[in-house]
Coordinates of N, CA, C and O in Angstrom, one line a residue:
M1 N 84.6 108.0 99.5 CA 84.6 109.5 99.4 C 84.1 110.1 100.7 O 83.1 109.6 101.3
P2 N 84.8 111.1 101.2 CA 84.4 111.7 102.5 C 83.0 112.2 102.5 O 82.5 112.7 101.4
R3 N 82.3 112.2 103.6 CA 81.0 112.8 103.7 C 81.0 114.3 103.4 O 80.1 114.8 102.8
I4 N 82.0 115.0 104.0 CA 82.2 116.4 103.7 C 83.7 116.7 103.6 O 84.5 115.9 104.0
D5 N 84.0 117.9 103.2 CA 85.4 118.4 103.2 C 85.7 118.9 104.6 O 85.3 120.0 105.0
S6 N 86.5 118.0 105.4 CA 86.8 118.4 106.8 C 87.6 119.7 106.9 O 87.3 120.5 107.8
E7 N 88.5 119.9 106.0 CA 89.3 121.1 106.0 C 88.4 122.4 106.0 O 88.5 123.3 106.8
K8 N 87.4 122.4 105.0 CA 86.5 123.5 104.9 C 85.6 123.6 106.1 O 85.3 124.7 106.6
F9 N 85.1 122.4 106.6 CA 84.2 122.3 107.7 C 84.8 123.0 108.9 O 84.1 123.8 109.6
Y10 N 86.0 122.6 109.2 CA 86.6 123.2 110.4 C 87.2 124.6 110.2 O 87.2 125.4 111.1
T11 N 87.8 124.8 109.1 CA 88.4 126.2 108.8 C 87.3 127.2 108.9 O 87.5 128.3 109.5
S12 N 86.1 127.0 108.4 CA 85.1 128.0 108.4 C 84.6 128.1 109.8 O 84.2 129.3 110.2
A13 N 84.6 127.1 110.6 CA 84.2 127.2 112.1 C 85.2 128.0 112.8 O 84.8 128.9 113.7
I14 N 86.5 127.8 112.5 CA 87.5 128.6 113.2 C 87.3 130.1 112.9 O 87.4 131.0 113.7
K15 N 87.1 130.4 111.6 CA 86.9 131.8 111.1 C 85.7 132.4 111.8 O 85.8 133.6 112.2
M16 N 84.7 131.7 112.0 CA 83.4 132.2 112.5 C 83.5 132.3 114.0 O 83.0 133.3 114.6
H17 N 84.1 131.3 114.7 CA 84.0 131.3 116.2 C 85.3 131.4 116.9 O 85.3 131.5 118.2
G18 N 86.4 131.4 116.2 CA 87.7 131.5 116.8 C 88.1 130.2 117.6 O 87.5 129.1 117.4
I19 N 89.0 130.4 118.5 CA 89.5 129.2 119.3 C 88.6 129.0 120.5 O 88.9 129.4 121.6
T20 N 87.4 128.4 120.2 CA 86.4 128.1 121.2 C 85.9 126.7 120.9 O 86.2 126.1 119.8
A21 N 85.0 126.2 121.7 CA 84.3 124.9 121.5 C 83.6 125.0 120.2 O 83.6 124.0 119.4
K22 N 82.9 126.1 119.9 CA 82.2 126.2 118.6 C 83.2 126.3 117.4 O 82.8 125.9 116.3
G23 N 84.4 126.7 117.6 CA 85.4 126.7 116.6 C 85.8 125.3 116.1 O 86.4 125.1 115.1
V24 N 85.5 124.2 116.9 CA 85.6 122.9 116.5 C 84.3 122.2 116.3 O 84.1 121.0 116.4
N25 N 83.3 123.0 116.1 CA 81.9 122.6 115.9 C 81.2 121.8 117.0 O 80.3 121.0 116.8
W26 N 81.6 122.1 118.3 CA 80.8 121.7 119.4 C 79.8 122.7 119.7 O 80.0 123.9 119.5
L27 N 78.6 122.3 120.3 CA 77.6 123.3 120.7 C 78.0 124.2 121.8 O 77.7 125.4 121.8
S28 N 78.8 123.7 122.7 CA 79.3 124.6 123.8 C 80.5 124.0 124.5 O 80.8 122.8 124.4
K29 N 81.2 124.8 125.3 CA 82.3 124.3 126.1 C 81.8 123.3 127.1 O 82.5 122.3 127.4
E30 N 80.6 123.5 127.7 CA 80.0 122.6 128.7 C 79.8 121.2 128.1 O 80.2 120.2 128.8
S31 N 79.3 121.1 126.9 CA 79.1 119.8 126.3 C 80.4 119.1 126.0 O 80.6 117.9 126.1
Q32 N 81.4 119.9 125.6 CA 82.7 119.4 125.3 C 83.3 118.8 126.6 O 83.9 117.7 126.6
Y33 N 83.2 119.6 127.7 CA 83.8 119.1 128.9 C 83.0 117.9 129.5 O 83.7 117.0 130.1
I34 N 81.7 117.8 129.2 CA 81.0 116.5 129.6 C 81.6 115.3 128.9 O 81.9 114.3 129.5
R35 N 81.9 115.5 127.6 CA 82.5 114.4 126.9 C 83.9 114.1 127.4 O 84.3 112.9 127.5
F36 N 84.7 115.1 127.7 CA 86.0 114.9 128.2 C 85.9 114.1 129.6 O 86.8 113.2 129.8
D37 N 85.0 114.5 130.4 CA 84.9 113.8 131.7 C 84.6 112.3 131.5 O 85.1 111.5 132.3
I38 N 83.7 112.0 130.6 CA 83.4 110.6 130.3 C 84.7 109.8 129.9 O 84.9 108.7 130.3
I39 N 85.4 110.4 129.0 CA 86.7 109.8 128.5 C 87.6 109.6 129.7 O 88.2 108.6 129.8
L40 N 87.8 110.7 130.5 CA 88.7 110.5 131.7 C 88.2 109.5 132.6 O 89.1 108.8 133.2
E41 N 86.9 109.2 132.8 CA 86.4 108.2 133.7 C 86.9 106.8 133.2 O 87.0 105.9 134.0
M42 N 87.1 106.7 131.9 CA 87.5 105.4 131.3 C 89.0 105.2 131.3 O 89.4 104.1 131.0
L43 N 89.7 106.2 131.4 CA 91.2 106.2 131.4 C 91.7 105.9 132.9 O 90.9 106.1 133.8
P44 N 92.9 105.4 133.0 CA 93.4 105.2 134.4 C 93.5 106.5 135.2 O 93.6 107.5 134.6
D45 N 93.4 106.4 136.5 CA 93.4 107.6 137.3 C 94.7 108.3 137.2 O 94.7 109.5 137.3
N46 N 95.8 107.6 137.1 CA 97.1 108.3 137.1 C 97.7 108.4 135.7 O 98.5 107.6 135.3
L47 N 97.2 109.3 134.9 CA 97.6 109.5 133.5 C 99.1 109.8 133.4 O 99.7 109.6 132.3
N48 N 99.7 110.3 134.5 CA 101.1 110.6 134.4 C 102.1 109.4 134.1 O 103.3 109.6 133.9
S49 N 101.5 108.2 134.1 CA 102.3 107.0 133.7 C 102.1 106.6 132.3 O 102.6 105.6 131.8
Y50 N 101.2 107.4 131.5 CA 100.8 106.9 130.2 C 101.0 108.0 129.1 O 101.0 109.2 129.4
T51 N 101.2 107.5 127.9 CA 101.2 108.4 126.7 C 99.8 108.3 126.1 O 99.2 107.2 125.8
I52 N 99.2 109.5 125.9 CA 97.8 109.6 125.3 C 98.0 110.2 123.9 O 98.6 111.3 123.8
A53 N 97.4 109.5 122.9 CA 97.3 110.1 121.6 C 95.9 110.5 121.4 O 95.0 109.7 121.6
D54 N 95.7 111.8 121.0 CA 94.4 112.4 120.8 C 94.2 112.5 119.3 O 94.7 113.4 118.6
A55 N 93.4 111.6 118.7 CA 93.1 111.5 117.3 C 92.0 112.5 116.9 O 90.9 112.4 117.4
G56 N 92.4 113.5 116.1 CA 91.5 114.6 115.8 C 91.5 115.6 116.9 O 90.5 115.9 117.5
C57 N 92.7 116.0 117.3 CA 92.9 116.7 118.6 C 92.4 118.2 118.5 O 92.3 118.8 119.6
G58 N 92.0 118.7 117.4 CA 91.5 120.0 117.3 C 92.5 121.0 117.9 O 93.7 121.0 117.5
F59 N 92.1 121.8 118.8 CA 93.0 122.9 119.4 C 93.8 122.3 120.6 O 94.4 123.1 121.3
G60 N 93.7 121.0 120.9 CA 94.5 120.5 122.0 C 93.7 120.6 123.3 O 94.2 120.6 124.4
D61 N 92.4 120.8 123.2 CA 91.5 121.1 124.4 C 91.5 120.0 125.4 O 91.5 120.2 126.6
F62 N 91.6 118.7 124.9 CA 91.6 117.6 125.9 C 92.8 117.7 126.8 O 92.8 117.5 128.0
F63 N 94.0 117.9 126.2 CA 95.2 118.1 127.0 C 95.1 119.2 128.0 O 95.4 119.0 129.2
L64 N 94.6 120.3 127.5 CA 94.5 121.5 128.5 C 93.5 121.2 129.6 O 93.7 121.6 130.7
Y65 N 92.4 120.4 129.3 CA 91.5 119.9 130.3 C 92.1 119.0 131.3 O 91.8 119.1 132.5
T66 N 93.0 118.1 130.8 CA 93.7 117.3 131.8 C 94.6 118.1 132.7 O 94.7 117.8 133.9
Q67 N 95.2 119.2 132.2 CA 96.0 120.1 133.0 C 95.1 120.7 134.1 O 95.5 120.8 135.3
Q68 N 94.0 121.2 133.7 CA 93.1 121.9 134.6 C 92.6 120.9 135.7 O 92.4 121.4 136.9
N69 N 92.5 119.7 135.4 CA 92.1 118.7 136.3 C 93.2 118.0 137.1 O 93.0 117.0 137.8
K70 N 94.4 118.5 136.8 CA 95.6 118.0 137.5 C 95.8 116.5 137.3 O 96.1 115.7 138.2
N71 N 95.6 116.0 136.1 CA 95.7 114.6 135.7 C 96.3 114.6 134.3 O 95.7 114.0 133.4
T72 N 97.5 115.2 134.2 CA 98.1 115.3 132.9 C 98.9 114.0 132.5 O 99.5 113.4 133.3
P73 N 98.8 113.6 131.2 CA 99.5 112.4 130.8 C 101.0 112.6 130.8 O 101.5 113.7 130.7
K74 N 101.7 111.5 131.0 CA 103.2 111.5 130.9 C 103.6 112.2 129.6 O 104.5 113.1 129.5
N75 N 103.0 111.8 128.5 CA 103.2 112.3 127.1 C 101.9 112.5 126.5 O 101.0 111.6 126.6
Y76 N 101.7 113.6 125.7 CA 100.5 113.8 124.9 C 100.9 114.0 123.5 O 101.9 114.8 123.2
I77 N 100.3 113.3 122.6 CA 100.5 113.4 121.1 C 99.2 113.8 120.5 O 98.2 113.0 120.6
G78 N 99.1 114.9 119.9 CA 97.9 115.4 119.2 C 98.1 115.0 117.7 O 99.1 115.2 117.2
I79 N 97.0 114.6 117.1 CA 97.0 114.2 115.7 C 95.8 114.9 115.0 O 94.7 114.7 115.5
D80 N 96.0 115.6 114.0 CA 94.9 116.2 113.2 C 95.3 116.4 111.8 O 96.5 116.5 111.5
S81 N 94.3 116.3 110.9 CA 94.6 116.5 109.5 C 94.4 117.9 109.0 O 94.8 118.2 107.8
V82 N 93.9 118.8 109.8 CA 93.7 120.2 109.5 C 94.9 121.0 109.9 O 95.2 121.1 111.1
V83 N 95.5 121.7 109.0 CA 96.7 122.5 109.2 C 96.5 123.5 110.3 O 97.3 123.7 111.2
D84 N 95.3 124.2 110.3 CA 95.0 125.2 111.3 C 95.0 124.6 112.7 O 95.5 125.2 113.6
M85 N 94.4 123.5 112.8 CA 94.3 122.8 114.1 C 95.7 122.4 114.6 O 96.0 122.6 115.7
Y86 N 96.5 121.9 113.7 CA 97.9 121.6 114.0 C 98.6 122.8 114.6 O 99.3 122.7 115.6
S87 N 98.5 123.9 113.9 CA 99.2 125.1 114.3 C 98.8 125.6 115.7 O 99.6 125.9 116.6
I88 N 97.4 125.7 115.8 CA 96.9 126.2 117.1 C 97.2 125.2 118.3 O 97.6 125.6 119.3
A89 N 97.0 123.9 118.0 CA 97.3 122.9 119.1 C 98.8 122.9 119.5 O 99.1 122.8 120.7
S90 N 99.7 123.1 118.5 CA 101.1 123.1 118.8 C 101.4 124.3 119.7 O 102.1 124.1 120.7
E91 N 100.8 125.4 119.4 CA 101.1 126.6 120.2 C 100.5 126.6 121.6 O 101.1 126.9 122.6
R92 N 99.3 126.1 121.7 CA 98.5 126.0 123.0 C 99.1 125.0 123.9 O 99.0 125.2 125.1
T93 N 99.5 123.8 123.4 CA 99.9 122.7 124.3 C 101.4 122.6 124.6 O 101.8 122.1 125.6
G94 N 102.2 123.0 123.6 CA 103.6 122.8 123.7 C 104.0 121.4 123.6 O 105.1 121.0 123.8
C95 N 103.1 120.5 123.1 CA 103.3 119.1 123.0 C 103.5 118.7 121.5 O 103.4 119.6 120.6
E96 N 103.8 117.5 121.3 CA 104.0 116.9 120.0 C 102.7 116.9 119.3 O 101.8 116.2 119.7
I97 N 102.5 117.6 118.2 CA 101.3 117.5 117.4 C 101.7 117.1 116.0 O 102.7 117.6 115.4
I98 N 101.0 116.2 115.4 CA 101.3 115.6 114.1 C 100.2 115.9 113.1 O 99.0 115.8 113.5
I99 N 100.6 116.2 111.9 CA 99.6 116.4 110.9 C 99.5 115.0 110.2 O 100.5 114.5 109.7
A100 N 98.3 114.4 110.3 CA 98.1 113.0 109.7 C 96.6 112.8 109.5 O 95.8 113.3 110.2
D101 N 96.3 112.0 108.5 CA 95.0 111.5 108.2 C 95.0 110.1 108.9 O 95.6 109.2 108.4
I102 N 94.2 110.0 110.0 CA 94.2 108.7 110.7 C 93.8 107.5 109.9 O 94.2 106.4 110.1
C103 N 92.9 107.8 108.9 CA 92.4 106.7 108.0 C 93.5 106.2 107.0 O 93.4 105.1 106.5
K104 N 94.5 107.1 106.7 CA 95.4 106.7 105.6 C 96.9 106.7 106.0 O 97.7 105.9 105.4
D105 N 97.3 107.5 107.0 CA 98.7 107.6 107.3 C 99.1 106.7 108.5 O 98.3 106.3 109.3
E106 N 100.4 106.5 108.6 CA 100.9 105.7 109.7 C 100.8 106.6 111.0 O 101.1 107.8 110.9
I107 N 100.4 106.1 112.1 CA 100.3 106.8 113.3 C 101.1 106.2 114.4 O 101.4 105.0 114.4
P108 N 101.6 107.0 115.4 CA 102.5 106.5 116.4 C 101.7 105.6 117.4 O 100.5 105.7 117.6
T109 N 102.5 104.7 118.0 CA 102.0 103.9 119.1 C 101.9 104.8 120.4 O 102.7 105.7 120.6
A110 N 100.8 104.5 121.2 CA 100.6 105.2 122.4 C 99.9 104.3 123.4 O 99.3 103.3 123.0
S111 N 100.0 104.6 124.7 CA 99.4 103.7 125.7 C 97.9 103.6 125.4 O 97.3 102.6 125.4
Y112 N 97.3 104.8 125.2 CA 95.9 104.9 124.9 C 95.7 105.9 123.8 O 96.4 106.9 123.7
Y113 N 94.7 105.6 123.0 CA 94.2 106.6 122.0 C 92.8 107.1 122.5 O 92.1 106.3 123.0
I114 N 92.6 108.4 122.2 CA 91.3 108.9 122.5 C 90.8 109.7 121.3 O 91.6 110.1 120.5
C115 N 89.5 109.9 121.2 CA 89.0 110.7 120.1 C 87.6 111.3 120.6 O 86.8 110.5 121.0
S116 N 87.5 112.6 120.5 CA 86.3 113.3 120.9 C 85.7 114.1 119.8 O 86.2 115.2 119.5
G117 N 84.8 113.5 119.1 CA 84.1 114.2 118.0 C 84.6 114.1 116.6 O 83.9 114.4 115.7
A118 N 85.9 113.7 116.4 CA 86.5 113.8 115.1 C 85.8 112.9 114.1 O 85.9 113.1 112.9
M119 N 85.2 111.8 114.5 CA 84.6 110.9 113.6 C 83.2 111.3 113.2 O 82.5 110.6 112.4
N120 N 82.6 112.3 113.8 CA 81.2 112.7 113.5 C 80.9 113.2 112.1 O 79.8 113.2 111.7
V121 N 82.0 113.5 111.4 CA 81.8 113.9 110.0 C 82.4 113.0 108.9 O 82.4 113.3 107.8
L122 N 82.8 111.8 109.4 CA 83.3 110.8 108.5 C 82.2 109.9 108.0 O 81.1 109.9 108.6
N123 N 82.4 109.2 106.9 CA 81.4 108.3 106.5 C 81.6 106.9 107.2 O 82.6 106.8 107.9
P124 N 80.7 106.0 107.2 CA 80.8 104.8 108.0 C 82.1 104.0 107.7 O 82.8 103.5 108.6
F125 N 82.5 103.9 106.4 CA 83.8 103.2 106.1 C 85.0 103.9 106.7 O 85.8 103.2 107.3
E126 N 85.0 105.2 106.6 CA 86.2 105.9 107.2 C 86.2 105.8 108.7 O 87.2 105.6 109.3
T127 N 85.0 105.8 109.3 CA 84.9 105.6 110.8 C 85.4 104.3 111.2 O 86.2 104.2 112.1
H128 N 85.1 103.2 110.4 CA 85.6 101.9 110.7 C 87.2 101.9 110.6 O 87.8 101.3 111.5
L129 N 87.7 102.5 109.6 CA 89.2 102.6 109.4 C 89.8 103.3 110.6 O 90.8 103.0 111.1
F130 N 89.2 104.5 110.9 CA 89.7 105.3 112.0 C 89.7 104.5 113.3 O 90.7 104.5 114.0
I131 N 88.6 103.9 113.7 CA 88.6 103.1 114.9 C 89.6 102.0 114.9 O 90.4 101.8 115.8
R132 N 89.7 101.2 113.8 CA 90.7 100.1 113.6 C 92.1 100.7 113.8 O 92.9 100.1 114.6
N133 N 92.5 101.7 113.1 CA 93.8 102.2 113.2 C 94.2 102.7 114.6 O 95.3 102.5 115.0
C134 N 93.3 103.4 115.2 CA 93.6 103.9 116.6 C 93.7 102.7 117.6 O 94.6 102.7 118.4
Y135 N 92.8 101.8 117.5 CA 92.8 100.6 118.4 C 94.1 99.8 118.2 O 94.8 99.5 119.1
E136 N 94.5 99.6 116.9 CA 95.7 98.9 116.7 C 97.0 99.6 117.1 O 98.0 99.0 117.5
A137 N 97.0 100.9 117.1 CA 98.1 101.7 117.5 C 98.2 101.9 119.0 O 99.2 102.4 119.5
S138 N 97.2 101.5 119.7 CA 97.2 101.6 121.2 C 97.7 100.4 121.8 O 97.6 99.3 121.3
E139 N 98.4 100.6 122.9 CA 98.9 99.5 123.7 C 97.8 98.9 124.6 O 97.8 97.7 124.9
H140 N 96.9 99.8 125.1 CA 95.9 99.3 126.1 C 94.5 99.5 125.6 O 93.6 98.8 126.1
G141 N 94.2 100.5 124.7 CA 92.9 100.7 124.3 C 92.6 102.0 123.6 O 93.5 102.9 123.6
F142 N 91.4 102.1 123.1 CA 90.9 103.3 122.3 C 89.6 103.7 122.9 O 88.7 102.9 123.0
I143 N 89.5 105.0 123.3 CA 88.3 105.5 123.9 C 87.8 106.6 123.0 O 88.5 107.5 122.7
F144 N 86.5 106.6 122.6 CA 86.0 107.5 121.6 C 84.6 107.9 121.9 O 83.8 107.0 122.4
N145 N 84.2 109.1 121.4 CA 82.7 109.4 121.4 C 82.3 109.6 120.0 O 83.1 110.0 119.1
I146 N 81.1 109.4 119.7 CA 80.5 109.5 118.4 C 79.0 109.8 118.5 O 78.4 109.4 119.6
L147 N 78.4 110.3 117.5 CA 77.0 110.5 117.6 C 76.3 109.2 117.5 O 76.7 108.2 116.8
H148 N 75.2 109.0 118.3 CA 74.6 107.7 118.5 C 73.2 107.7 118.0 O 72.4 108.7 118.3
G149 N 72.8 106.7 117.2 CA 71.5 106.6 116.7 C 71.5 106.1 115.3 O 72.6 105.7 114.7
D150 N 70.3 106.0 114.7 CA 70.2 105.5 113.3 C 69.7 106.6 112.4 O 69.1 106.3 111.3
K151 N 70.0 107.9 112.7 CA 69.6 109.0 111.9 C 70.3 109.0 110.6 O 71.5 108.6 110.6
E152 N 69.7 109.5 109.6 CA 70.4 109.8 108.3 C 70.7 111.2 108.2 O 69.8 112.1 108.5
S153 N 71.9 111.6 107.9 CA 72.4 113.0 107.8 C 73.4 113.1 106.7 O 74.2 112.2 106.5
E154 N 73.3 114.2 105.9 CA 74.3 114.4 104.9 C 75.6 115.0 105.4 O 76.6 114.9 104.8
T155 N 75.6 115.5 106.7 CA 76.8 116.0 107.3 C 77.3 115.1 108.4 O 78.5 114.8 108.4
Y156 N 76.5 114.6 109.2 CA 76.9 113.9 110.4 C 76.8 112.4 110.3 O 75.9 111.9 109.7
N157 N 77.6 111.7 111.1 CA 77.7 110.3 111.1 C 77.2 109.8 112.4 O 77.7 110.1 113.5
Y158 N 76.1 109.0 112.4 CA 75.5 108.4 113.5 C 75.8 106.9 113.5 O 75.7 106.2 112.5
F159 N 76.2 106.4 114.7 CA 76.5 104.9 114.8 C 75.6 104.3 115.9 O 75.3 104.9 116.9
T160 N 75.1 103.1 115.6 CA 74.3 102.4 116.6 C 75.2 101.5 117.4 O 76.4 101.2 117.0
K161 N 74.7 101.0 118.5 CA 75.5 100.0 119.3 C 75.8 98.7 118.5 O 76.8 98.1 118.7
A162 N 74.9 98.4 117.6 CA 75.1 97.2 116.7 C 76.3 97.5 115.8 O 77.2 96.6 115.6
H163 N 76.5 98.7 115.2 CA 77.7 99.0 114.4 C 78.9 98.8 115.3 O 79.9 98.3 114.9
I164 N 78.9 99.4 116.5 CA 80.0 99.4 117.4 C 80.4 97.9 117.8 O 81.5 97.5 117.7
Q165 N 79.4 97.1 118.1 CA 79.6 95.7 118.4 C 80.2 95.0 117.2 O 81.1 94.1 117.4
T166 N 79.8 95.2 116.0 CA 80.3 94.6 114.8 C 81.8 94.9 114.7 O 82.6 94.0 114.5
I167 N 82.2 96.2 114.9 CA 83.6 96.6 114.8 C 84.4 95.9 115.9 O 85.5 95.4 115.7
A168 N 83.8 95.9 117.1 CA 84.5 95.3 118.2 C 84.8 93.8 118.0 O 85.9 93.3 118.3
S169 N 83.8 93.1 117.4 CA 84.0 91.7 117.1 C 85.1 91.5 116.0 O 85.9 90.6 116.2
E170 N 85.1 92.3 115.0 CA 86.1 92.2 113.9 C 87.5 92.4 114.5 O 88.5 91.8 114.0
L171 N 87.6 93.4 115.4 CA 88.9 93.7 116.0 C 89.3 92.8 117.2 O 90.4 92.9 117.7
K172 N 88.4 91.9 117.6 CA 88.6 91.0 118.7 C 88.9 91.8 120.0 O 89.9 91.4 120.7
V173 N 88.1 92.8 120.2 CA 88.3 93.6 121.4 C 88.0 92.7 122.6 O 87.0 92.0 122.7
K174 N 88.9 92.8 123.6 CA 88.7 92.0 124.8 C 87.6 92.5 125.8 O 86.9 91.7 126.4
K175 N 87.6 93.8 125.9 CA 86.6 94.4 126.9 C 86.1 95.7 126.2 O 86.8 96.5 125.7
I176 N 84.7 95.9 126.3 CA 84.1 97.0 125.8 C 83.3 97.7 126.9 O 82.6 97.0 127.7
I177 N 83.5 99.0 127.0 CA 82.7 99.8 128.0 C 81.9 100.8 127.1 O 82.5 101.5 126.3
V178 N 80.6 101.0 127.4 CA 79.8 101.9 126.6 C 79.0 102.8 127.6 O 78.4 102.3 128.6
K179 N 79.0 104.1 127.4 CA 78.3 105.0 128.2 C 77.4 105.9 127.2 O 78.0 106.5 126.3
D180 N 76.1 105.9 127.5 CA 75.3 106.7 126.6 C 74.2 107.5 127.3 O 73.2 107.9 126.7
N181 N 74.4 107.7 128.6 CA 73.4 108.4 129.4 C 73.8 109.8 129.8 O 73.3 110.3 130.8
Y182 N 74.6 110.5 129.1 CA 75.1 111.8 129.5 C 74.7 112.9 128.6 O 74.5 114.0 129.1
L183 N 74.5 112.7 127.3 CA 74.0 113.7 126.4 C 73.2 113.0 125.3 O 73.5 111.9 124.9
K184 N 72.1 113.7 124.9 CA 71.2 113.1 123.9 C 72.0 112.8 122.6 O 72.8 113.7 122.2
N185 N 71.8 111.7 122.0 CA 72.5 111.3 120.7 C 74.0 111.2 120.7 O 74.6 111.5 119.7
D186 N 74.5 110.9 121.9 CA 76.0 110.8 122.0 C 76.3 109.5 122.7 O 75.6 109.1 123.6
I187 N 77.4 108.9 122.4 CA 77.8 107.7 123.0 C 79.4 107.7 123.1 O 80.1 108.2 122.2
T188 N 79.8 107.2 124.3 CA 81.3 107.1 124.5 C 81.6 105.6 124.6 O 80.9 104.9 125.4
V189 N 82.6 105.1 123.9 CA 82.9 103.7 123.9 C 84.4 103.5 124.2 O 85.3 104.3 123.7
G190 N 84.7 102.5 125.0 CA 86.1 102.1 125.3 C 86.3 100.7 124.8 O 85.5 99.8 125.1
F191 N 87.3 100.6 123.9 CA 87.7 99.3 123.4 C 89.0 99.0 124.1 O 90.0 99.7 123.8
F192 N 89.1 98.0 124.9 CA 90.3 97.7 125.7 C 90.9 96.3 125.3 O 90.2 95.4 125.0
K193 N 92.2 96.3 125.4 CA 93.0 95.1 125.0 C 93.2 94.2 126.3 O 93.2 94.7 127.4

């Protein structure tokens, strides 16, 4: 059973904050961009040779950020389960956006999968499925950020490095990169094939 109703969680944020970082429940655009920078550090320098699938794409902000930084992927596929996110991301990016539940639905193959924040409201079982499905659908790897620590929360999902290592072992991940020194209670992980 989901930790919360994602549709309500995000729809209410959009109504309250509009198409902003707070509209996808980030504290600020600055913290969102810090997370994007860490993800970009783990991706190849020349994204124009790769297809990037953004799992839980929200408004398509990661794609727009790659455009601002003049490092746009060859192809961008946004995936979100929230209809409002799908509509907004489609309009803002002009890219292929898919409505899908990463934990349950078939997802397309891509060079790399990324996820920024979408797993923060899943329960641990759903998070495990989400990571497995994105990693398996990637040709080269899956890069994601998630809340870090062993806090108990009725809304948010915190993962420890031990949780991450367990999943990596089960998936037989060849190379793991972990960065956790950029924002309090946040961790970015790269699982590479």
